[in-house]
Coordinates of C-alpha atoms and ligand atoms in Angstrom, one line a residue:
X1 CA 128.2 -10.7 130.2
X2 CA 127.0 -7.8 128.2
X3 CA 129.9 -5.8 126.7
X4 CA 129.7 -2.0 127.4
X5 CA 131.9 0.7 125.7
X6 CA 132.0 4.0 127.6
X7 CA 133.8 7.1 126.1
X8 CA 134.6 10.0 128.1
X9 CA 134.6 13.7 126.9
X10 CA 135.4 16.8 129.1
X11 CA 136.8 17.5 132.4
X12 CA 138.1 15.5 135.3
X13 CA 134.8 15.4 137.0
X14 CA 133.6 13.4 133.8
X15 CA 136.5 11.1 134.2
X16 CA 135.6 10.4 137.7
X17 CA 131.9 9.9 136.9
X18 CA 132.9 7.4 134.2
X19 CA 135.1 5.5 136.7
X20 CA 132.2 5.4 139.1
X21 CA 129.7 4.4 136.4
X22 CA 132.0 1.5 135.2
X23 CA 132.3 0.3 138.8
X24 CA 128.6 0.2 139.1
X25 CA 128.1 -1.6 135.8
X26 CA 130.9 -4.2 136.4
X27 CA 129.3 -4.8 139.9
X28 CA 126.1 -5.7 138.1
X29 CA 127.7 -8.1 135.8
X30 CA 128.5 -6.0 132.8
X31 CA 132.0 -6.1 131.1
X32 CA 133.8 -3.0 129.9
X33 CA 135.3 -3.3 126.4
X34 CA 138.0 -1.0 125.0
X35 CA 136.8 -0.9 121.3
X36 CA 133.4 0.5 120.3
X37 CA 133.0 -2.4 117.8
X38 CA 133.1 -4.9 120.6
X39 CA 130.1 -3.5 122.6
X40 CA 126.4 -3.9 122.5
X41 CA 125.8 -0.8 124.9
X42 CA 127.6 2.4 123.9
X43 CA 127.6 5.2 126.3
X44 CA 129.1 8.7 125.7
X45 CA 129.9 10.7 128.9
X46 CA 129.7 14.3 127.4
X47 CA 130.8 17.8 127.9
X48 CA 128.9 21.0 127.0
X49 CA 131.4 23.5 128.0
X50 CA 132.2 24.7 124.4
X51 CA 130.3 24.0 121.2
X52 CA 133.3 22.1 119.9
X53 CA 133.0 19.6 122.7
X54 CA 129.3 19.0 121.8
X55 CA 130.2 18.5 118.1
X56 CA 132.7 15.9 118.9
X57 CA 130.0 13.9 120.7
X58 CA 127.5 14.4 118.1
X59 CA 129.8 13.0 115.4
X60 CA 130.3 9.9 117.5
X61 CA 126.6 9.6 118.1
X62 CA 126.0 10.0 114.3
X63 CA 128.3 7.0 113.6
X64 CA 126.6 4.8 116.2
X65 CA 123.3 5.9 114.8
X66 CA 124.1 4.9 111.4
X67 CA 125.1 1.4 112.7
X68 CA 121.7 1.1 114.4
X69 CA 119.8 2.1 111.3
X70 CA 121.7 -0.3 109.3
X71 CA 120.2 -3.0 111.7
X72 CA 122.7 -3.6 114.4
X73 CA 121.2 -4.2 117.7
X74 CA 122.9 -1.7 119.9
X75 CA 121.9 0.4 122.9
X76 CA 123.2 4.0 122.6
X77 CA 123.2 6.2 125.7
X78 CA 124.3 9.8 126.2
X79 CA 125.3 10.7 129.8
X80 CA 126.9 13.7 131.4
X81 CA 126.6 17.5 130.7
X82 CA 125.3 17.3 127.2
X83 CA 122.2 15.2 128.2
X84 CA 121.5 17.7 130.9
X85 CA 121.9 20.8 128.7
X86 CA 120.1 19.4 125.6
X87 CA 117.2 17.7 127.7
X88 CA 114.6 15.8 125.8
X89 CA 115.5 17.7 122.6
X90 CA 118.3 15.4 122.2
X91 CA 115.8 12.3 121.6
X92 CA 113.9 14.5 119.1
X93 CA 116.9 15.4 117.1
X94 CA 118.7 12.1 117.5
X95 CA 116.0 9.3 117.5
X96 CA 118.8 6.6 117.6
X97 CA 119.6 7.6 121.2
X98 CA 118.0 5.2 123.4
X99 CA 118.7 6.6 126.9
X100 CA 120.0 9.8 128.4
X101 CA 121.3 10.6 131.9
X102 CA 122.5 13.8 133.4
X103 CA 125.5 14.0 135.6
X104 CA 123.4 14.6 138.8
X105 CA 121.4 11.3 138.2
X106 CA 124.1 8.8 137.3
X107 CA 123.0 6.5 140.3
X108 CA 119.9 5.7 138.1
X109 CA 121.9 4.8 135.0
X110 CA 121.9 0.9 135.5
X111 CA 118.1 1.2 136.0
X112 CA 117.6 3.1 132.8
X113 CA 119.9 0.6 130.8
X114 CA 117.8 -2.2 132.3
X115 CA 114.5 -0.7 131.1
X116 CA 115.8 -0.2 127.7
X117 CA 117.2 -3.8 127.5
X118 CA 114.0 -5.4 128.6
X119 CA 111.9 -3.3 126.3
X120 CA 114.1 -4.0 123.3
X121 CA 114.0 -7.7 123.9
X122 CA 110.2 -7.6 124.4
X123 CA 109.9 -5.6 121.4
X124 CA 111.8 -8.1 119.2
X125 CA 109.2 -10.6 120.2
X126 CA 106.6 -8.2 119.2
X127 CA 104.9 -7.5 122.5
X128 CA 105.9 -4.2 123.9
X129 CA 105.2 -0.6 123.3
X130 CA 108.0 2.0 123.1
X131 CA 109.3 3.1 126.5
X132 CA 108.0 6.2 128.1
X133 CA 110.5 9.1 128.1
X134 CA 110.6 8.9 131.9
X135 CA 111.7 5.4 131.8
X136 CA 114.7 6.2 129.5
X137 CA 115.9 9.4 130.7
X138 CA 117.0 10.9 134.0
X139 CA 117.7 14.6 134.2
X140 CA 118.0 16.9 137.2
X141 CA 116.4 19.8 135.7
X142 CA 116.5 22.3 138.5
X143 CA 115.8 19.8 141.2
X144 CA 119.4 20.3 142.7
X145 CA 118.7 23.9 143.5
X146 CA 116.1 23.3 146.1
X147 CA 116.6 23.9 149.8
X148 CA 119.6 22.7 151.6
X149 CA 117.6 20.2 153.6
X150 CA 115.7 18.8 150.8
X151 CA 118.8 18.5 148.6
X152 CA 120.8 16.7 151.4
X153 CA 117.9 14.4 152.1
X154 CA 117.7 13.4 148.5
X155 CA 121.3 13.2 147.7
X156 CA 121.3 9.8 145.9
X157 CA 124.4 10.8 144.1
X158 CA 126.5 10.6 147.2
X159 CA 125.8 6.8 147.1
X160 CA 127.3 6.8 143.7
X161 CA 130.6 8.2 145.2
X162 CA 130.3 5.9 148.1
X163 CA 129.9 2.9 145.8
X164 CA 133.3 3.3 144.4
X165 CA 135.2 0.0 143.4
X166 CA 138.6 0.1 145.2
X167 CA 140.1 -2.6 143.1
X168 CA 142.6 -1.5 140.5
X169 CA 140.9 -0.3 137.4
X170 CA 140.9 -2.3 134.3
X171 CA 141.1 0.6 131.7
X172 CA 143.2 3.3 133.3
X173 CA 146.8 3.6 132.4
X174 CA 147.3 5.4 135.7
X175 CA 146.2 3.1 138.3
X176 CA 148.4 4.9 140.9
X177 CA 146.5 8.2 140.6
X178 CA 142.9 8.8 141.6
X179 CA 140.3 11.7 141.8
X180 CA 138.2 12.2 144.8
X181 CA 135.2 14.7 144.5
X182 CA 134.9 17.1 147.5
X183 CA 132.4 19.3 145.9
X184 CA 129.8 18.9 143.2
X185 CA 128.3 21.6 141.2
X186 CA 128.8 25.3 141.1
X187 CA 127.3 28.4 142.5
X188 CA 129.4 31.1 140.8
X189 CA 127.3 31.6 137.6
X190 CA 130.1 33.0 135.5
X191 CA 128.1 34.4 132.6
X192 CA 129.7 32.3 129.8
X193 CA 129.5 29.1 131.7
X194 CA 127.1 26.1 131.4
X195 CA 128.4 24.1 134.5
X196 CA 126.0 25.6 137.2
X197 CA 123.1 24.4 134.9
X198 CA 124.5 21.1 133.9
X199 CA 125.9 20.2 137.3
X200 CA 123.5 21.9 139.6
X201 CA 124.1 23.6 142.9
X202 CA 127.4 23.4 144.8
X203 CA 127.1 20.6 147.2
X204 CA 129.9 19.8 149.6
X205 CA 130.5 16.1 150.7
X206 CA 131.0 15.4 154.4
X207 CA 134.6 15.3 155.3
X208 CA 134.4 11.9 156.8
X209 CA 133.3 10.3 153.5
X210 CA 136.1 12.2 151.7
X211 CA 138.9 10.9 154.3
X212 CA 137.5 7.4 154.3
X213 CA 137.6 7.3 150.4
X214 CA 141.1 8.6 150.3
X215 CA 142.2 6.0 152.9
X216 CA 140.7 3.2 151.0
X217 CA 142.3 4.4 147.7
X218 CA 145.8 4.4 149.3
X219 CA 145.1 1.1 150.9
X220 CA 144.4 -0.2 147.3
X221 CA 147.8 1.1 146.0
X222 CA 147.0 4.7 145.1
X223 CA 149.8 7.1 145.7
X224 CA 148.4 10.4 144.3
X225 CA 144.9 11.8 144.9
X226 CA 143.6 14.9 143.2
X227 CA 140.7 16.4 145.1
X228 CA 138.1 17.7 142.6
X229 CA 135.7 20.8 142.8
X230 CA 134.8 23.5 140.4
X231 CA 135.8 26.0 142.9
X232 CA 137.7 23.8 145.4
X233 CA 138.8 26.3 147.8
X234 CA 135.2 27.1 148.4
X235 CA 134.7 23.8 150.3
X236 CA 133.0 24.5 153.5
X237 CA 131.1 21.8 155.6
X238 CA 129.1 22.9 158.5
X239 CA 128.7 19.8 160.8
X240 CA 125.4 19.0 162.5
X241 CA 123.1 20.5 159.9
X242 CA 122.3 17.7 157.7
X243 CA 121.9 14.1 158.8
X244 CA 120.8 11.0 156.9
X245 CA 118.1 8.7 158.2
X246 CA 120.8 6.4 159.5
X247 CA 122.3 9.1 161.5
X248 CA 125.3 10.0 159.3
X249 CA 126.3 13.4 158.0
X250 CA 124.8 14.3 154.7
X251 CA 126.2 16.3 151.8
X252 CA 125.2 19.9 152.0
X253 CA 124.5 22.8 149.7
X254 CA 127.2 25.5 149.8
X255 CA 126.5 28.6 151.8
X256 CA 127.2 31.2 149.1
X257 CA 129.8 33.8 148.8
X258 CA 128.8 35.7 151.8
X259 CA 130.0 33.0 154.1
X260 CA 133.5 33.9 153.0
X261 CA 133.2 37.5 153.3
X262 CA 132.0 37.8 156.9
X263 CA 133.4 36.0 160.0
X264 CA 131.2 33.1 160.9
X265 CA 129.1 34.0 163.9
X266 CA 127.5 30.9 165.1
X267 CA 128.9 28.3 167.2
X268 CA 128.6 25.5 164.5
X269 CA 131.7 23.5 163.8
X270 CA 132.9 24.0 160.3
X271 CA 135.4 22.0 158.2
X272 CA 137.0 24.6 155.8
X273 CA 139.1 23.6 152.7
X274 CA 142.4 24.2 154.8
X275 CA 141.1 22.0 157.7
X276 CA 140.1 19.2 155.1
X277 CA 143.6 19.3 153.4
X278 CA 145.3 19.2 156.7
X279 CA 143.2 16.3 157.8
X280 CA 143.8 14.2 154.8
X281 CA 147.6 14.9 154.9
X282 CA 147.8 14.1 158.7
X283 CA 145.5 11.1 158.7
X284 CA 146.8 9.3 155.7
X285 CA 150.7 9.5 156.1
X286 CA 151.0 6.7 153.3
X287 CA 149.5 9.0 150.6
X288 CA 152.6 10.3 148.8
X289 CA 150.9 13.2 146.9
X290 CA 147.8 15.3 147.4
X291 CA 146.7 17.8 145.0
X292 CA 143.5 19.8 144.2
X293 CA 141.9 21.5 141.3
X294 CA 140.3 24.0 140.4
X295 CA 141.0 26.9 142.5
X296 CA 138.7 30.0 142.4
X297 CA 141.0 33.1 142.5
X298 CA 138.8 34.7 145.3
X299 CA 138.6 33.6 148.9
X300 CA 141.9 31.5 148.9
X301 CA 142.9 32.3 152.4
X302 CA 146.4 32.3 154.1
X303 CA 145.1 29.4 156.2
X304 CA 145.1 27.2 153.0
X305 CA 148.6 28.4 151.9
X306 CA 149.9 27.7 155.6
X307 CA 148.7 24.1 155.3
X308 CA 150.5 23.7 152.0
X309 CA 153.6 25.2 153.4
X310 CA 153.5 22.8 156.4
X311 CA 152.4 19.9 154.5
X312 CA 155.3 18.3 152.3
X313 CA 153.2 15.8 150.7
X314 CA 150.7 18.4 149.2
X315 CA 151.9 19.3 145.7
X316 CA 153.1 22.8 145.0
X317 CA 150.5 23.2 142.2
X318 CA 147.8 25.8 141.8
X319 CA 145.4 25.8 139.0
X320 CA 143.8 29.3 139.3
X321 CA 142.2 30.6 136.1
X322 CA 142.2 34.2 135.7
X323 CA 140.0 34.0 132.5
X324 CA 140.9 37.6 131.4
X325 CA 143.4 40.3 132.4
X326 CA 140.8 43.2 131.9
X327 CA 138.5 44.3 134.7
X328 CA 135.8 45.3 132.4
X329 CA 135.7 41.8 131.0
X330 CA 136.0 40.2 134.3
X331 CA 133.0 42.3 135.4
X332 CA 131.0 41.2 132.4
X333 CA 132.1 37.5 133.0
X334 CA 130.7 38.0 136.7
X335 CA 134.0 36.6 138.1
X336 CA 133.9 38.6 141.2
X337 CA 137.5 39.8 141.3
X338 CA 139.7 42.4 139.8
X339 CA 142.9 42.0 138.0
X340 CA 144.8 43.5 140.9
X341 CA 143.0 41.2 143.4
X342 CA 144.1 38.3 141.2
X343 CA 147.7 39.4 141.2
X344 CA 147.6 40.1 144.9
X345 CA 146.4 36.5 145.5
X346 CA 149.3 35.0 143.2
X347 CA 151.9 37.4 144.9
X348 CA 150.7 36.3 148.3
X349 CA 150.9 32.7 147.3
X350 CA 154.3 32.8 145.8
X351 CA 155.5 34.9 148.9
X352 CA 154.5 32.0 151.2
X353 CA 155.3 29.2 148.8
X354 CA 158.2 30.3 146.5
X355 CA 158.3 26.9 144.9
X356 CA 154.6 27.1 143.9
X357 CA 153.8 26.4 140.3
X358 CA 150.9 28.2 138.8
X359 CA 148.6 27.3 135.9
X360 CA 145.5 29.1 134.5
X361 CA 142.8 29.3 131.9
X362 CA 142.0 32.3 129.7
X363 CA 139.0 32.9 127.4
X364 CA 139.8 35.1 124.4
X365 CA 137.2 37.0 122.3
X366 CA 134.5 37.3 125.1
X367 CA 131.8 39.6 123.9
X368 CA 132.9 43.3 123.5
X369 CA 136.6 42.3 124.1
X370 CA 138.7 45.1 122.4
X371 CA 142.3 45.1 121.6
X372 CA 142.9 47.0 124.7
X373 CA 141.3 44.6 126.8
X374 CA 143.2 41.8 125.1
X375 CA 146.4 43.7 125.6
X376 CA 145.6 43.7 129.3
X377 CA 145.3 39.8 129.2
X378 CA 148.7 39.7 127.5
X379 CA 150.1 41.9 130.2
X380 CA 148.8 39.5 132.8
X381 CA 150.3 36.5 131.1
X382 CA 153.7 38.2 131.0
X383 CA 153.4 39.3 134.7
X384 CA 152.7 35.9 136.2
X385 CA 155.0 32.9 136.0
X386 CA 152.6 30.6 134.6
X387 CA 153.9 27.2 133.9
X388 CA 150.9 26.7 131.4
X389 CA 147.6 28.1 130.5
X390 CA 144.7 26.6 128.7
X391 CA 143.5 29.2 126.2
X392 CA 140.0 29.0 124.7
X393 CA 138.1 31.1 122.2
X394 CA 134.7 32.2 123.6
X395 CA 132.1 29.8 122.7
X396 CA 128.4 31.2 123.3
X397 CA 126.4 28.5 125.2
X398 CA 122.6 28.7 125.1
X399 CA 121.1 29.2 128.5
X400 CA 124.0 31.2 129.8
X401 CA 123.7 34.8 130.7
X402 CA 126.3 36.0 128.3
X403 CA 124.4 34.1 125.4
X404 CA 121.1 35.7 126.4
X405 CA 122.5 39.3 127.0
X406 CA 125.7 39.8 124.9
X407 CA 126.2 39.6 121.3
X408 CA 129.0 37.2 120.2
X409 CA 130.5 40.2 118.4
X410 CA 134.2 39.3 118.2
X411 CA 134.9 37.8 114.7
X412 CA 136.2 34.2 114.8
X413 CA 139.3 35.4 112.8
X414 CA 140.1 37.8 115.7
X415 CA 139.4 35.2 118.2
X416 CA 141.8 32.9 116.4
X417 CA 144.5 35.5 116.0
X418 CA 144.3 36.3 119.8
X419 CA 144.3 32.7 120.7
X420 CA 147.5 32.2 118.8
X421 CA 149.3 35.3 120.0
X422 CA 148.4 34.5 123.7
X423 CA 149.6 31.0 123.0
X424 CA 152.9 32.3 121.6
X425 CA 153.3 34.6 124.7
X426 CA 152.5 31.7 127.1
X427 CA 155.1 29.5 125.3
X428 CA 157.8 32.1 126.1
X429 CA 156.7 32.4 129.7
X430 CA 156.6 28.5 130.0
X431 CA 159.9 28.3 128.5
X432 CA 161.4 30.6 131.2
X433 CA 159.6 28.8 134.0
X434 CA 160.9 25.5 132.8
X435 CA 164.4 26.8 132.0
X436 CA 164.7 28.0 135.8
X437 CA 164.5 24.2 136.9
X438 CA 167.6 23.3 135.0
X439 CA 170.3 22.4 137.7
X440 CA 167.7 21.6 140.3
X441 CA 166.7 18.3 141.6
X442 CA 163.0 17.5 141.6
X443 CA 160.9 14.6 143.1
X444 CA 159.1 13.1 140.1
X445 CA 156.1 10.7 140.1
X446 CA 156.4 8.6 137.0
X447 CA 153.3 7.9 134.9
X448 CA 154.1 6.6 131.5
X449 CA 156.6 4.9 129.4
X450 CA 157.3 6.4 125.9
X451 CA 159.2 4.6 123.2
X452 CA 160.4 6.4 120.2
X453 CA 163.0 6.1 117.5
X454 CA 165.6 8.8 118.1
X455 CA 168.4 9.4 115.5
X456 CA 170.3 11.6 117.9
X457 CA 169.9 10.0 121.3
X458 CA 172.5 10.9 123.7
X459 CA 174.5 8.6 125.8
X460 CA 173.7 8.7 129.4
X461 CA 175.2 6.5 132.2
X462 CA 173.7 7.6 135.6
X463 CA 173.9 5.8 138.9
X464 CA 170.7 5.3 140.3
X465 CA 168.8 5.3 143.7
X466 CA 165.2 4.9 144.0
X467 CA 163.6 6.1 147.2
X468 CA 166.8 5.6 149.0
X469 CA 167.4 2.0 147.6
X470 CA 170.2 1.3 145.2
X471 CA 168.7 0.6 141.8
X472 CA 170.4 -1.9 139.5
X473 CA 172.7 0.1 137.2
X474 CA 172.0 -2.3 134.4
X475 CA 168.4 -1.0 134.2
X476 CA 169.4 2.2 132.8
X477 CA 172.2 3.0 130.5
X478 CA 173.0 4.6 127.1
X479 CA 171.2 4.6 123.9
X480 CA 173.1 4.4 120.7
X481 CA 172.4 6.5 117.5
X482 CA 169.5 5.1 115.6
X483 CA 168.2 2.9 118.4
X484 CA 164.9 3.1 120.0
X485 CA 164.8 5.6 122.8
X486 CA 162.8 4.5 125.8
X487 CA 161.6 7.3 128.2
X488 CA 159.8 7.2 131.5
X489 CA 157.8 10.3 131.8
X490 CA 156.4 11.8 135.0
X491 CA 155.4 15.0 136.8
X492 CA 157.1 17.1 139.6
X493 CA 155.2 18.3 142.6
X494 CA 154.6 21.5 140.7
X495 CA 153.0 19.4 137.6
X496 CA 156.0 20.1 135.3
X497 CA 156.3 17.2 132.9
X498 CA 159.8 15.5 133.2
X499 CA 161.3 12.7 131.2
X500 CA 164.3 10.5 131.8
X501 CA 166.0 8.1 129.4
X502 CA 165.9 4.3 130.3
X503 CA 167.8 1.5 129.0
X504 CA 164.7 -0.6 128.3
X505 CA 161.0 -0.6 128.4
X506 CA 161.2 -2.9 131.3
X507 CA 163.4 -0.7 133.4
X508 CA 161.1 2.2 132.5
X509 CA 157.9 0.2 133.5
X510 CA 159.5 -0.5 136.8
X511 CA 159.3 3.2 137.7
X512 CA 155.6 3.7 137.0
X513 CA 153.7 4.7 139.9
X514 CA 156.9 5.4 141.9
X515 CA 158.6 8.8 142.8
X516 CA 162.4 9.3 142.4
X517 CA 164.5 12.3 142.5
X518 CA 165.7 13.7 139.0
X519 CA 168.4 16.1 138.4
X520 CA 167.1 18.4 135.7
X521 CA 169.6 18.9 132.9
X522 CA 167.6 20.5 130.1
X523 CA 164.2 22.2 129.4
X524 CA 161.8 23.0 126.6
X525 CA 158.4 25.1 127.1
X526 CA 156.7 21.9 127.6
X527 CA 159.2 19.3 129.1
X528 CA 162.1 19.0 131.6
X529 CA 164.6 16.3 131.2
X530 CA 167.2 14.8 133.4
X531 CA 168.5 11.7 135.0
X532 CA 167.9 9.9 138.3
X533 CA 170.1 11.3 141.1
X534 CA 172.9 9.4 142.7
X535 CA 171.6 9.6 146.3
Ligands
SAH601 N1 135.4 25.9 137.5 C1 136.6 26.3 136.7 C2 136.5 26.0 135.3 C3 135.7 25.0 134.7 S1 135.2 25.0 132.9 C4 136.8 27.7 137.0 O1 136.1 28.4 137.4 O2 138.1 28.0 136.7 C5 136.9 24.9 132.3 C6 137.4 26.2 131.5 O3 136.6 26.3 130.2 C7 137.1 27.6 132.0 O4 138.1 27.9 133.0 C8 137.1 28.5 130.9 O5 138.3 29.1 130.7 C9 136.5 27.6 129.9 N2 135.2 27.8 129.4 C10 134.1 27.7 130.0 N3 133.0 28.2 129.5 C11 133.4 28.6 128.3 C12 132.8 29.1 127.0 N4 131.6 29.4 127.0 N5 133.7 29.5 126.0 C13 134.9 29.3 126.1 N6 135.7 28.7 127.1 C14 134.9 28.4 128.2
SF4_602 FE1 131.8 27.8 135.4 FE2 132.6 30.0 136.8 FE3 131.6 27.8 138.1 FE4 134.1 27.7 137.0 S1 133.3 28.9 138.7 S2 132.5 26.1 136.7 S3 133.8 28.8 135.2 S4 130.4 29.0 136.5
F3S603 FE1 132.2 19.7 130.4 FE2 130.6 19.3 132.3 FE3 133.0 19.2 132.9 S1 130.4 20.8 130.8 S2 133.8 20.8 131.6 S3 132.1 17.9 131.4 S4 131.5 19.8 134.2

């Protein structure tokens, strides 16, 4: 049993890829270990979205590299977006890296590992030449941007998604939640972003594959599924156009933005994002929560909102990043919408779903961003009831249009000041959004037990009901001053974090992976707290 350590950086796509890679390796007889020191194969699944993300990975690579130079027999692999972006340059600059695999080629990873293992053992016996680059690296280059038919026929990556192991995961703390990819890649080419290069063209998975995967996850005990796509609302599958050799529908390259602008004229049957959501909700009644990220603030039709309105188990959560509140900056970013189109979309969504919770992302210090542009961003943050925003300082990324054409002319001190200012504004907005929940009752899905010493823990003595069943009163009670405080923490349907106090770790653990109603009694900008309801 060869021990493998896999560390993941970056977004949920990477987390899912790591899970699939682990599944493949375990099926081949490898064991996954939790500590890097226990492993003989070390893999870093990397992110390239900002320079800081890459630096984190480089420092880890450096540490393992030093161990190898000191004589330890290890295999070091870099997989994911950084491998794709850096390409073979990474081998030149970091000769301790044994193998490299881009996110579009992960189905080939076991083969690469095998190549390296065989060669290393032969080299130890003194009878092997170093491996050719092609045998220790798998990068998509621009292969994934070929024609629809070719890409569909060659979609080996679909087999990776289909190979998913449905047994409970060994490493995850949240076995009750799972990600399911619906779209790979991205065709939007926002000028600052590496994702269209590292992940390749937008490819939609056949709806039958997605529904089947969701069903099997629910059968295996998953209660919450998050559908993943870089622009998840652009999901659009045209049936009958791409078929595999064995007659099944194949993944298919996205049709481009024009498909959303003009009414579709052909007779082809299309599964839209709205139809996909409806299908999953309808066909899998045992699924308690269905959610999706990330929404592109364009082409988010009323049909999607109507499905949400009519489907109680779809979460009231919309992550729709605006990136900037200035039309001029949005144009330079190639985002394809104006601020008023964005606010129209949010207002329309809140009009149809008043309990919708909204989150976003903003980039500050994009090239040429003036005080006035930044003010417009602040105005947008004050205008929209965001529950939270991820705020990033612009990071120039080689290979992107912004890097090639626009000077990174906002000084770092200004970026930092804008970042802090926007964060402070957002904290105030978050405080209001969370405060509004006080007095309400919300369904919470519990994820995590937290134990902390609390000198001022308050006494609570709620009567409990869990999904309609009386819950033994003794499991929750009061905590005395100076005692350990045990909390069970979960999320509302709108993704607001909510904590309740429990009597013991055991009683808190009992709630993990379950939903229960909580009466909200207090709020901070980041956290709701309350007690389980009586009924
Ligand atoms: N597909 C998603 C975002 C994926 S990347 C969308 O379009 O909304 C996640 C976030 O990283 C982006 O929303 C953006 O805010 C940020 N980001 C991407 N490239 C960046 C860069 N070069 N510098 C700083 N932040 C960046
Ligand atoms: Fe990047 Fe834009 Fe695609 Fe999001 S939509 S992944 S920001 S190119
Ligand atoms: Fe990073 Fe790649 Fe995700 S660049 S954000 S890991 S798609």
